[in-house]
Amino acid sequence: MRLEDRIAVVTGGGSGIGRAIAQAFAAEGAKVAVTDVKGDTAEETVAALPGEGHRAFENDVSSGPGVVATFEAIDAQFGRVDILVNNAGVDKTPGDGFDQLMKTGMLLVHMSDEGFTRMLEINVNGVFFCSREAVKLMLREKRGGAIVNLSSIAGLSAQGTVHYAASKSAVLGLTRACARELGPHGIRVNALCPGVIDTPMAAAIPEAAIKPLVGATPLRRVGQPEDIAAAAVYLVSEESSFVTGQWLSPNGGLVMC
Ligand SMILES: NC(=O)c1ccc[n+]([C@@H]2O[C@H](COP(=O)([O-])OP(=O)(O)OC[C@H]3O[C@@H](n4cnc5c(N)ncnc54)[C@H](O)[C@@H]3O)[C@@H](O)[C@H]2O)c1
């Protein structure tokens, strides 16, 4: 088993990609702290994990004080953190004018300040808050660590809405800066940039928009959460011990860069 006795935190682990990552980590021997803004879904994930000692925590990653309290609780339960996956994220926000995108093909001019800011609060501030608290624990233990941040093909090639693409590009910048700063401490930081993955988030994309994307994908299918989980296991295991500050994009060939 590749992650035996490692303590892993997976944010947004109550659904989709985060749930699959928690399952893959547990199958590789890790003890997993599953956090989600919907605490009941985090509990459901934990109940289905193989092995013992996993725990669920209700946490909104966009709240700085809330994240501090959650990592204190994780530290009290597990005594350290070896792995963090910053997976929690949204692709729509209240007031982002998404209905207008469907009607007019434009989002920028219809988006409210709040709609844009809320996206950054969850998708970017959340990564910052969780990374900061996890890294404090990693530095304390002097055992190194591994962080994986969920960006997207939207962060690479702007396939996606303006606020989502901006947030996922920011995640890549944060990933690289953290990798540079933390490498000397044995902490590796990498990003995943999934293509279209079959989760509740992608289920909300209209079929009319999905079909041409699949047609333009050389592998002619959407991805499964397990495709991303396998890549996450690689990025936090010893197999990738010389990999930091990079992104890996399981996307079926839709985006090549
Ligand atoms: N599904 C895709 O096609 C796709 C593609 C590229 C990137 N991603 C990224 O992968 C990650 C997971 O996406 P998914 O498809 O599994 O989505 P999902 O909607 O199935 O799961 C996201 C999870 O994050 C949680 N969450 C939302 N806001 C939160 C908050 N403020 N605090 C804590 N938890 C919160 C949700 O409750 C949910 O459990 C996201 O960062 C997403 O942007 C997804």
PDB file of C-alpha atoms and ligand atoms in Angstrom:
ATOM      1  CA  MET A   1       0.000   0.000   0.000  1.00  0.00           C
ATOM      2  CA  ARG A   2       1.414   3.349  -1.087  1.00  0.00           C
ATOM      3  CA  LEU A   3       0.024   5.601   1.669  1.00  0.00           C
ATOM      4  CA  GLU A   4       0.290   3.396   4.749  1.00  0.00           C
ATOM      5  CA  ASP A   5      -0.185   5.325   8.017  1.00  0.00           C
ATOM      6  CA  ARG A   6      -0.264   8.698   6.260  1.00  0.00           C
ATOM      7  CA  ILE A   7      -2.741  11.264   7.609  1.00  0.00           C
ATOM      8  CA  ALA A   8      -4.612  12.882   4.715  1.00  0.00           C
ATOM      9  CA  VAL A   9      -7.077  15.763   4.675  1.00  0.00           C
ATOM     10  CA  VAL A  10      -9.468  15.968   1.708  1.00  0.00           C
ATOM     11  CA  THR A  11     -11.634  19.090   1.507  1.00  0.00           C
ATOM     12  CA  GLY A  12     -14.990  18.910  -0.255  1.00  0.00           C
ATOM     13  CA  GLY A  13     -14.810  15.160   0.291  1.00  0.00           C
ATOM     14  CA  GLY A  14     -18.567  14.701   0.507  1.00  0.00           C
ATOM     15  CA  SER A  15     -19.100  14.403  -3.254  1.00  0.00           C
ATOM     16  CA  GLY A  16     -17.627  13.660  -6.669  1.00  0.00           C
ATOM     17  CA  ILE A  17     -13.867  13.907  -7.063  1.00  0.00           C
ATOM     18  CA  GLY A  18     -13.172  14.511  -3.340  1.00  0.00           C
ATOM     19  CA  ARG A  19     -15.128  11.407  -2.364  1.00  0.00           C
ATOM     20  CA  ALA A  20     -13.216   9.299  -4.926  1.00  0.00           C
ATOM     21  CA  ILE A  21      -9.886  10.687  -3.685  1.00  0.00           C
ATOM     22  CA  ALA A  22     -10.795   9.860  -0.059  1.00  0.00           C
ATOM     23  CA  GLN A  23     -11.674   6.317  -1.161  1.00  0.00           C
ATOM     24  CA  ALA A  24      -8.444   5.864  -3.128  1.00  0.00           C
ATOM     25  CA  PHE A  25      -6.308   7.211  -0.266  1.00  0.00           C
ATOM     26  CA  ALA A  26      -8.022   4.942   2.282  1.00  0.00           C
ATOM     27  CA  ALA A  27      -7.560   1.947  -0.055  1.00  0.00           C
ATOM     28  CA  GLU A  28      -3.825   2.769  -0.109  1.00  0.00           C
ATOM     29  CA  GLY A  29      -3.665   2.702   3.707  1.00  0.00           C
ATOM     30  CA  ALA A  30      -4.085   6.399   4.620  1.00  0.00           C
ATOM     31  CA  LYS A  31      -6.220   7.643   7.490  1.00  0.00           C
ATOM     32  CA  VAL A  32      -8.470  10.303   5.999  1.00  0.00           C
ATOM     33  CA  ALA A  33     -10.007  13.447   7.486  1.00  0.00           C
ATOM     34  CA  VAL A  34     -12.892  14.248   5.151  1.00  0.00           C
ATOM     35  CA  THR A  35     -14.145  17.830   5.370  1.00  0.00           C
ATOM     36  CA  ASP A  36     -17.120  19.389   3.614  1.00  0.00           C
ATOM     37  CA  VAL A  37     -19.430  22.371   4.053  1.00  0.00           C
ATOM     38  CA  LYS A  38     -22.170  19.717   4.056  1.00  0.00           C
ATOM     39  CA  GLY A  39     -21.175  17.710   7.127  1.00  0.00           C
ATOM     40  CA  ASP A  40     -23.672  14.913   6.459  1.00  0.00           C
ATOM     41  CA  THR A  41     -22.101  14.149   3.075  1.00  0.00           C
ATOM     42  CA  ALA A  42     -18.642  14.021   4.681  1.00  0.00           C
ATOM     43  CA  GLU A  43     -20.057  11.498   7.189  1.00  0.00           C
ATOM     44  CA  GLU A  44     -21.435   9.411   4.299  1.00  0.00           C
ATOM     45  CA  THR A  45     -18.031   9.352   2.616  1.00  0.00           C
ATOM     46  CA  VAL A  46     -16.292   8.279   5.832  1.00  0.00           C
ATOM     47  CA  ALA A  47     -18.852   5.524   6.466  1.00  0.00           C
ATOM     48  CA  ALA A  48     -17.973   3.941   3.100  1.00  0.00           C
ATOM     49  CA  LEU A  49     -14.163   4.106   3.426  1.00  0.00           C
ATOM     50  CA  PRO A  50     -12.119   0.933   3.803  1.00  0.00           C
ATOM     51  CA  GLY A  51     -10.000   0.612   6.957  1.00  0.00           C
ATOM     52  CA  GLU A  52     -10.278   2.222  10.380  1.00  0.00           C
ATOM     53  CA  GLY A  53      -9.705   5.651  11.908  1.00  0.00           C
ATOM     54  CA  HIS A  54     -11.186   8.024   9.330  1.00  0.00           C
ATOM     55  CA  ARG A  55     -13.147  11.068  10.505  1.00  0.00           C
ATOM     56  CA  ALA A  56     -15.590  13.606   9.042  1.00  0.00           C
ATOM     57  CA  PHE A  57     -15.509  17.345   9.777  1.00  0.00           C
ATOM     58  CA  GLU A  58     -18.045  19.984   8.752  1.00  0.00           C
ATOM     59  CA  ASN A  59     -16.147  22.984   7.427  1.00  0.00           C
ATOM     60  CA  ASP A  60     -16.647  25.892   5.018  1.00  0.00           C
ATOM     61  CA  VAL A  61     -13.227  26.467   3.436  1.00  0.00           C
ATOM     62  CA  SER A  62     -14.042  30.122   2.717  1.00  0.00           C
ATOM     63  CA  SER A  63     -14.057  30.966   6.444  1.00  0.00           C
ATOM     64  CA  GLY A  64     -10.557  31.648   7.785  1.00  0.00           C
ATOM     65  CA  PRO A  65     -11.494  31.186  11.465  1.00  0.00           C
ATOM     66  CA  GLY A  66     -13.545  28.104  10.572  1.00  0.00           C
ATOM     67  CA  VAL A  67     -10.579  26.513   8.805  1.00  0.00           C
ATOM     68  CA  VAL A  68      -8.282  27.267  11.776  1.00  0.00           C
ATOM     69  CA  ALA A  69     -10.748  25.577  14.151  1.00  0.00           C
ATOM     70  CA  THR A  70     -11.138  22.572  11.832  1.00  0.00           C
ATOM     71  CA  PHE A  71      -7.385  21.976  11.573  1.00  0.00           C
ATOM     72  CA  GLU A  72      -7.137  22.265  15.363  1.00  0.00           C
ATOM     73  CA  ALA A  73      -9.767  19.533  15.598  1.00  0.00           C
ATOM     74  CA  ILE A  74      -7.937  17.423  12.980  1.00  0.00           C
ATOM     75  CA  ASP A  75      -4.658  17.875  14.891  1.00  0.00           C
ATOM     76  CA  ALA A  76      -6.368  16.879  18.147  1.00  0.00           C
ATOM     77  CA  GLN A  77      -7.747  13.739  16.484  1.00  0.00           C
ATOM     78  CA  PHE A  78      -4.787  12.608  14.354  1.00  0.00           C
ATOM     79  CA  GLY A  79      -1.739  14.427  15.823  1.00  0.00           C
ATOM     80  CA  ARG A  80      -0.365  15.533  12.457  1.00  0.00           C
ATOM     81  CA  VAL A  81      -1.151  16.068   8.762  1.00  0.00           C
ATOM     82  CA  ASP A  82       0.983  14.495   5.992  1.00  0.00           C
ATOM     83  CA  ILE A  83      -1.231  15.124   2.954  1.00  0.00           C
ATOM     84  CA  LEU A  84      -3.711  17.855   1.989  1.00  0.00           C
ATOM     85  CA  VAL A  85      -5.980  17.818  -1.051  1.00  0.00           C
ATOM     86  CA  ASN A  86      -7.592  21.196  -1.659  1.00  0.00           C
ATOM     87  CA  ASN A  87     -10.557  19.859  -3.589  1.00  0.00           C
ATOM     88  CA  ALA A  88     -13.550  21.876  -2.304  1.00  0.00           C
ATOM     89  CA  GLY A  89     -14.826  24.174  -5.007  1.00  0.00           C
ATOM     90  CA  VAL A  90     -17.804  25.558  -6.877  1.00  0.00           C
ATOM     91  CA  ASP A  91     -18.375  26.532 -10.504  1.00  0.00           C
ATOM     92  CA  LYS A  92     -21.355  28.827  -9.918  1.00  0.00           C
ATOM     93  CA  THR A  93     -22.188  31.468  -7.329  1.00  0.00           C
ATOM     94  CA  PRO A  94     -25.310  33.447  -6.414  1.00  0.00           C
ATOM     95  CA  GLY A  95     -25.445  36.604  -8.531  1.00  0.00           C
ATOM     96  CA  ASP A  96     -22.997  35.411 -11.184  1.00  0.00           C
ATOM     97  CA  GLY A  97     -25.550  35.883 -13.994  1.00  0.00           C
ATOM     98  CA  PHE A  98     -25.199  32.300 -15.225  1.00  0.00           C
ATOM     99  CA  ASP A  99     -28.739  32.279 -16.625  1.00  0.00           C
ATOM    100  CA  GLN A 100     -27.692  35.174 -18.881  1.00  0.00           C
ATOM    101  CA  LEU A 101     -24.737  33.128 -20.164  1.00  0.00           C
ATOM    102  CA  MET A 102     -27.186  30.569 -21.499  1.00  0.00           C
ATOM    103  CA  LYS A 103     -29.300  33.286 -23.158  1.00  0.00           C
ATOM    104  CA  THR A 104     -26.630  35.705 -24.430  1.00  0.00           C
ATOM    105  CA  GLY A 105     -23.336  33.775 -24.493  1.00  0.00           C
ATOM    106  CA  MET A 106     -21.883  36.458 -22.188  1.00  0.00           C
ATOM    107  CA  LEU A 107     -21.207  36.426 -18.492  1.00  0.00           C
ATOM    108  CA  LEU A 108     -18.791  39.282 -17.750  1.00  0.00           C
ATOM    109  CA  VAL A 109     -21.244  42.144 -18.152  1.00  0.00           C
ATOM    110  CA  HIS A 110     -23.992  40.344 -16.243  1.00  0.00           C
ATOM    111  CA  MET A 111     -21.909  39.392 -13.220  1.00  0.00           C
ATOM    112  CA  SER A 112     -22.358  41.124  -9.864  1.00  0.00           C
ATOM    113  CA  ASP A 113     -19.467  42.043  -7.574  1.00  0.00           C
ATOM    114  CA  GLU A 114     -20.712  39.474  -5.089  1.00  0.00           C
ATOM    115  CA  GLY A 115     -20.941  36.725  -7.707  1.00  0.00           C
ATOM    116  CA  PHE A 116     -17.301  37.208  -8.679  1.00  0.00           C
ATOM    117  CA  THR A 117     -15.979  37.676  -5.143  1.00  0.00           C
ATOM    118  CA  ARG A 118     -17.755  34.628  -3.740  1.00  0.00           C
ATOM    119  CA  MET A 119     -16.075  32.419  -6.351  1.00  0.00           C
ATOM    120  CA  LEU A 120     -12.646  33.629  -5.239  1.00  0.00           C
ATOM    121  CA  GLU A 121     -13.567  33.268  -1.555  1.00  0.00           C
ATOM    122  CA  ILE A 122     -14.311  29.569  -1.978  1.00  0.00           C
ATOM    123  CA  ASN A 123     -11.951  28.466  -4.766  1.00  0.00           C
ATOM    124  CA  VAL A 124      -8.904  30.590  -3.905  1.00  0.00           C
ATOM    125  CA  ASN A 125      -9.138  31.813  -0.300  1.00  0.00           C
ATOM    126  CA  GLY A 126     -10.158  28.274   0.676  1.00  0.00           C
ATOM    127  CA  VAL A 127      -6.962  26.826  -0.812  1.00  0.00           C
ATOM    128  CA  PHE A 128      -4.897  29.491   0.976  1.00  0.00           C
ATOM    129  CA  PHE A 129      -6.567  29.004   4.390  1.00  0.00           C
ATOM    130  CA  CYS A 130      -6.314  25.191   4.326  1.00  0.00           C
ATOM    131  CA  SER A 131      -2.753  25.176   2.969  1.00  0.00           C
ATOM    132  CA  ARG A 132      -1.604  27.615   5.651  1.00  0.00           C
ATOM    133  CA  GLU A 133      -3.023  25.555   8.509  1.00  0.00           C
ATOM    134  CA  ALA A 134      -1.862  22.197   7.095  1.00  0.00           C
ATOM    135  CA  VAL A 135       1.650  23.487   6.434  1.00  0.00           C
ATOM    136  CA  LYS A 136       1.982  24.782  10.023  1.00  0.00           C
ATOM    137  CA  LEU A 137       1.380  21.190  11.176  1.00  0.00           C
ATOM    138  CA  MET A 138       3.717  19.713   8.530  1.00  0.00           C
ATOM    139  CA  LEU A 139       6.530  22.104   9.525  1.00  0.00           C
ATOM    140  CA  ARG A 140       6.009  21.299  13.220  1.00  0.00           C
ATOM    141  CA  GLU A 141       6.472  17.573  12.581  1.00  0.00           C
ATOM    142  CA  LYS A 142       9.466  18.013  10.190  1.00  0.00           C
ATOM    143  CA  ARG A 143       8.326  14.982   8.143  1.00  0.00           C
ATOM    144  CA  GLY A 144       7.687  16.867   4.883  1.00  0.00           C
ATOM    145  CA  GLY A 145       4.327  16.522   3.189  1.00  0.00           C
ATOM    146  CA  ALA A 146       2.375  16.662  -0.041  1.00  0.00           C
ATOM    147  CA  ILE A 147      -0.356  19.048  -1.166  1.00  0.00           C
ATOM    148  CA  VAL A 148      -2.550  18.675  -4.245  1.00  0.00           C
ATOM    149  CA  ASN A 149      -4.716  21.570  -5.389  1.00  0.00           C
ATOM    150  CA  LEU A 150      -7.698  21.071  -7.697  1.00  0.00           C
ATOM    151  CA  SER A 151      -7.423  23.533 -10.556  1.00  0.00           C
ATOM    152  CA  SER A 152      -9.085  22.739 -13.902  1.00  0.00           C
ATOM    153  CA  ILE A 153      -8.634  22.912 -17.658  1.00  0.00           C
ATOM    154  CA  ALA A 154     -10.436  26.230 -17.095  1.00  0.00           C
ATOM    155  CA  GLY A 155      -7.278  27.386 -15.294  1.00  0.00           C
ATOM    156  CA  LEU A 156      -5.096  26.354 -18.254  1.00  0.00           C
ATOM    157  CA  SER A 157      -7.085  27.345 -21.312  1.00  0.00           C
ATOM    158  CA  ALA A 158     -10.004  29.381 -19.932  1.00  0.00           C
ATOM    159  CA  GLN A 159     -12.557  26.738 -20.890  1.00  0.00           C
ATOM    160  CA  GLY A 160     -15.125  27.917 -18.394  1.00  0.00           C
ATOM    161  CA  THR A 161     -16.712  31.042 -17.068  1.00  0.00           C
ATOM    162  CA  VAL A 162     -14.766  34.219 -16.246  1.00  0.00           C
ATOM    163  CA  HIS A 163     -14.957  33.890 -12.466  1.00  0.00           C
ATOM    164  CA  TYR A 164     -14.275  30.130 -12.480  1.00  0.00           C
ATOM    165  CA  ALA A 165     -11.361  30.453 -14.928  1.00  0.00           C
ATOM    166  CA  ALA A 166      -9.881  33.314 -12.880  1.00  0.00           C
ATOM    167  CA  SER A 167     -10.132  31.259  -9.680  1.00  0.00           C
ATOM    168  CA  LYS A 168      -8.575  28.139 -11.191  1.00  0.00           C
ATOM    169  CA  SER A 169      -5.702  30.121 -12.762  1.00  0.00           C
ATOM    170  CA  ALA A 170      -5.082  31.670  -9.351  1.00  0.00           C
ATOM    171  CA  VAL A 171      -4.864  28.165  -7.878  1.00  0.00           C
ATOM    172  CA  LEU A 172      -2.018  27.398 -10.305  1.00  0.00           C
ATOM    173  CA  GLY A 173      -0.106  30.525  -9.224  1.00  0.00           C
ATOM    174  CA  LEU A 174      -0.610  29.665  -5.575  1.00  0.00           C
ATOM    175  CA  THR A 175       0.550  26.098  -6.260  1.00  0.00           C
ATOM    176  CA  ARG A 176       3.806  27.207  -7.872  1.00  0.00           C
ATOM    177  CA  ALA A 177       4.608  29.856  -5.237  1.00  0.00           C
ATOM    178  CA  CYS A 178       3.949  27.397  -2.406  1.00  0.00           C
ATOM    179  CA  ALA A 179       6.055  24.723  -4.137  1.00  0.00           C
ATOM    180  CA  ARG A 180       8.987  27.137  -4.403  1.00  0.00           C
ATOM    181  CA  GLU A 181       8.691  28.236  -0.768  1.00  0.00           C
ATOM    182  CA  LEU A 182       8.049  24.819   0.779  1.00  0.00           C
ATOM    183  CA  GLY A 183      10.353  22.607  -1.300  1.00  0.00           C
ATOM    184  CA  PRO A 184      13.334  23.165   1.016  1.00  0.00           C
ATOM    185  CA  HIS A 185      11.167  21.782   3.837  1.00  0.00           C
ATOM    186  CA  GLY A 186      10.338  18.596   1.941  1.00  0.00           C
ATOM    187  CA  ILE A 187       6.764  19.684   1.247  1.00  0.00           C
ATOM    188  CA  ARG A 188       5.688  19.131  -2.371  1.00  0.00           C
ATOM    189  CA  VAL A 189       2.812  21.099  -3.907  1.00  0.00           C
ATOM    190  CA  ASN A 190       1.206  20.171  -7.219  1.00  0.00           C
ATOM    191  CA  ALA A 191      -2.066  20.780  -9.054  1.00  0.00           C
ATOM    192  CA  LEU A 192      -4.563  18.668 -10.934  1.00  0.00           C
ATOM    193  CA  CYS A 193      -6.369  20.204 -13.916  1.00  0.00           C
ATOM    194  CA  PRO A 194      -9.207  17.799 -14.715  1.00  0.00           C
ATOM    195  CA  GLY A 195     -11.204  17.954 -17.925  1.00  0.00           C
ATOM    196  CA  VAL A 196     -14.925  17.254 -17.813  1.00  0.00           C
ATOM    197  CA  ILE A 197     -15.498  14.733 -15.013  1.00  0.00           C
ATOM    198  CA  ASP A 198     -18.764  12.940 -14.297  1.00  0.00           C
ATOM    199  CA  THR A 199     -19.744  14.455 -10.911  1.00  0.00           C
ATOM    200  CA  PRO A 200     -22.736  16.412  -9.572  1.00  0.00           C
ATOM    201  CA  MET A 201     -20.894  19.614 -10.590  1.00  0.00           C
ATOM    202  CA  ALA A 202     -20.615  18.551 -14.234  1.00  0.00           C
ATOM    203  CA  ALA A 203     -24.152  17.118 -14.202  1.00  0.00           C
ATOM    204  CA  ALA A 204     -25.394  20.708 -14.002  1.00  0.00           C
ATOM    205  CA  ILE A 205     -23.773  21.542 -17.372  1.00  0.00           C
ATOM    206  CA  PRO A 206     -26.420  21.350 -20.133  1.00  0.00           C
ATOM    207  CA  GLU A 207     -26.183  18.270 -22.403  1.00  0.00           C
ATOM    208  CA  ALA A 208     -25.956  20.625 -25.392  1.00  0.00           C
ATOM    209  CA  ALA A 209     -22.679  21.957 -24.008  1.00  0.00           C
ATOM    210  CA  ILE A 210     -21.239  18.548 -22.995  1.00  0.00           C
ATOM    211  CA  LYS A 211     -21.773  16.810 -26.360  1.00  0.00           C
ATOM    212  CA  PRO A 212     -19.401  19.001 -28.429  1.00  0.00           C
ATOM    213  CA  LEU A 213     -16.802  18.772 -25.647  1.00  0.00           C
ATOM    214  CA  VAL A 214     -16.864  14.961 -25.770  1.00  0.00           C
ATOM    215  CA  GLY A 215     -16.738  15.118 -29.572  1.00  0.00           C
ATOM    216  CA  ALA A 216     -13.596  17.267 -29.353  1.00  0.00           C
ATOM    217  CA  THR A 217     -11.995  14.911 -26.802  1.00  0.00           C
ATOM    218  CA  PRO A 218      -9.628  12.395 -28.459  1.00  0.00           C
ATOM    219  CA  LEU A 219     -10.595   9.696 -25.932  1.00  0.00           C
ATOM    220  CA  ARG A 220     -14.302  10.421 -26.691  1.00  0.00           C
ATOM    221  CA  ARG A 221     -15.631  10.266 -23.151  1.00  0.00           C
ATOM    222  CA  VAL A 222     -15.968  12.345 -20.015  1.00  0.00           C
ATOM    223  CA  GLY A 223     -13.683  11.372 -17.144  1.00  0.00           C
ATOM    224  CA  GLN A 224     -14.697   9.530 -14.013  1.00  0.00           C
ATOM    225  CA  PRO A 225     -13.824  10.712 -10.479  1.00  0.00           C
ATOM    226  CA  GLU A 226     -11.571   7.639 -10.207  1.00  0.00           C
ATOM    227  CA  ASP A 227      -9.438   8.965 -13.101  1.00  0.00           C
ATOM    228  CA  ILE A 228      -8.622  11.998 -10.957  1.00  0.00           C
ATOM    229  CA  ALA A 229      -8.217   9.987  -7.748  1.00  0.00           C
ATOM    230  CA  ALA A 230      -5.546   7.811  -9.406  1.00  0.00           C
ATOM    231  CA  ALA A 231      -3.599  10.923 -10.383  1.00  0.00           C
ATOM    232  CA  ALA A 232      -3.959  12.319  -6.834  1.00  0.00           C
ATOM    233  CA  VAL A 233      -2.545   9.103  -5.343  1.00  0.00           C
ATOM    234  CA  TYR A 234       0.475   9.421  -7.656  1.00  0.00           C
ATOM    235  CA  LEU A 235       1.046  13.071  -6.688  1.00  0.00           C
ATOM    236  CA  VAL A 236       1.033  12.383  -2.931  1.00  0.00           C
ATOM    237  CA  SER A 237       2.968   9.080  -3.031  1.00  0.00           C
ATOM    238  CA  GLU A 238       6.718   8.460  -3.085  1.00  0.00           C
ATOM    239  CA  GLU A 239       6.440   7.686  -6.812  1.00  0.00           C
ATOM    240  CA  SER A 240       6.348  11.446  -7.455  1.00  0.00           C
ATOM    241  CA  SER A 241       9.049  12.372  -4.911  1.00  0.00           C
ATOM    242  CA  PHE A 242      10.882  14.613  -7.458  1.00  0.00           C
ATOM    243  CA  VAL A 243       7.710  16.341  -8.697  1.00  0.00           C
ATOM    244  CA  THR A 244       6.706  19.727  -7.307  1.00  0.00           C
ATOM    245  CA  GLY A 245       5.212  22.949  -8.673  1.00  0.00           C
ATOM    246  CA  GLN A 246       3.660  21.034 -11.597  1.00  0.00           C
ATOM    247  CA  TRP A 247       0.196  20.422 -12.942  1.00  0.00           C
ATOM    248  CA  LEU A 248      -1.197  17.178 -14.307  1.00  0.00           C
ATOM    249  CA  SER A 249      -4.290  17.334 -16.505  1.00  0.00           C
ATOM    250  CA  PRO A 250      -6.323  14.142 -16.892  1.00  0.00           C
ATOM    251  CA  ASN A 251      -8.644  15.437 -19.617  1.00  0.00           C
ATOM    252  CA  GLY A 252      -8.870  12.771 -22.324  1.00  0.00           C
ATOM    253  CA  GLY A 253      -6.759  14.939 -24.618  1.00  0.00           C
ATOM    254  CA  LEU A 254      -9.305  17.774 -24.822  1.00  0.00           C
ATOM    255  CA  VAL A 255      -6.617  20.282 -23.853  1.00  0.00           C
ATOM    256  CA  MET A 256      -2.978  19.763 -24.785  1.00  0.00           C
ATOM    257  CA  CYS A 257      -0.445  22.339 -23.607  1.00  0.00           C
TER     258      CYS A 257
HETATM  259  N1  LIG B   1     -16.331  17.885 -12.327  1.00  0.00           N
HETATM  260  C1  LIG B   1     -15.535  18.490 -13.211  1.00  0.00           C
HETATM  261  O1  LIG B   1     -15.773  18.407 -14.430  1.00  0.00           O
HETATM  262  C2  LIG B   1     -14.339  19.272 -12.738  1.00  0.00           C
HETATM  263  C3  LIG B   1     -13.408  19.672 -13.695  1.00  0.00           C
HETATM  264  C4  LIG B   1     -12.280  20.397 -13.295  1.00  0.00           C
HETATM  265  C5  LIG B   1     -12.097  20.721 -11.966  1.00  0.00           C
HETATM  266  N2  LIG B   1     -13.016  20.331 -11.042  1.00  0.00           N
HETATM  267  C6  LIG B   1     -12.759  20.712  -9.651  1.00  0.00           C
HETATM  268  O2  LIG B   1     -12.726  19.553  -8.841  1.00  0.00           O
HETATM  269  C7  LIG B   1     -13.176  19.880  -7.523  1.00  0.00           C
HETATM  270  C8  LIG B   1     -14.281  18.922  -7.115  1.00  0.00           C
HETATM  271  O3  LIG B   1     -15.351  19.073  -8.017  1.00  0.00           O
HETATM  272  P1  LIG B   1     -16.522  18.002  -8.204  1.00  0.00           P
HETATM  273  O4  LIG B   1     -16.795  17.910  -9.649  1.00  0.00           O
HETATM  274  O5  LIG B   1     -16.252  16.798  -7.396  1.00  0.00           O
HETATM  275  O6  LIG B   1     -17.739  18.844  -7.564  1.00  0.00           O
HETATM  276  P2  LIG B   1     -18.903  18.434  -6.559  1.00  0.00           P
HETATM  277  O7  LIG B   1     -19.852  19.562  -6.617  1.00  0.00           O
HETATM  278  O8  LIG B   1     -19.372  17.055  -6.853  1.00  0.00           O
HETATM  279  O9  LIG B   1     -18.149  18.410  -5.149  1.00  0.00           O
HETATM  280  C9  LIG B   1     -17.642  19.588  -4.566  1.00  0.00           C
HETATM  281  C10 LIG B   1     -17.698  19.431  -3.074  1.00  0.00           C
HETATM  282  O10 LIG B   1     -17.167  20.634  -2.495  1.00  0.00           O
HETATM  283  C11 LIG B   1     -18.040  21.003  -1.425  1.00  0.00           C
HETATM  284  N3  LIG B   1     -17.966  22.443  -1.190  1.00  0.00           N
HETATM  285  C12 LIG B   1     -18.516  23.442  -1.938  1.00  0.00           C
HETATM  286  N4  LIG B   1     -18.288  24.635  -1.368  1.00  0.00           N
HETATM  287  C13 LIG B   1     -17.601  24.393  -0.234  1.00  0.00           C
HETATM  288  C14 LIG B   1     -17.084  25.212   0.806  1.00  0.00           C
HETATM  289  N5  LIG B   1     -17.265  26.546   0.795  1.00  0.00           N
HETATM  290  N6  LIG B   1     -16.409  24.621   1.819  1.00  0.00           N
HETATM  291  C15 LIG B   1     -16.238  23.269   1.844  1.00  0.00           C
HETATM  292  N7  LIG B   1     -16.727  22.443   0.919  1.00  0.00           N
HETATM  293  C16 LIG B   1     -17.398  22.998  -0.117  1.00  0.00           C
HETATM  294  C17 LIG B   1     -19.425  20.561  -1.859  1.00  0.00           C
HETATM  295  O11 LIG B   1     -20.322  20.450  -0.757  1.00  0.00           O
HETATM  296  C18 LIG B   1     -19.110  19.227  -2.532  1.00  0.00           C
HETATM  297  O12 LIG B   1     -19.156  18.157  -1.622  1.00  0.00           O
HETATM  298  C19 LIG B   1     -13.623  21.341  -7.565  1.00  0.00           C
HETATM  299  O13 LIG B   1     -12.580  22.167  -7.083  1.00  0.00           O
HETATM  300  C20 LIG B   1     -13.846  21.579  -9.054  1.00  0.00           C
HETATM  301  O14 LIG B   1     -13.717  22.931  -9.400  1.00  0.00           O
HETATM  302  C21 LIG B   1     -14.134  19.614 -11.386  1.00  0.00           C
END
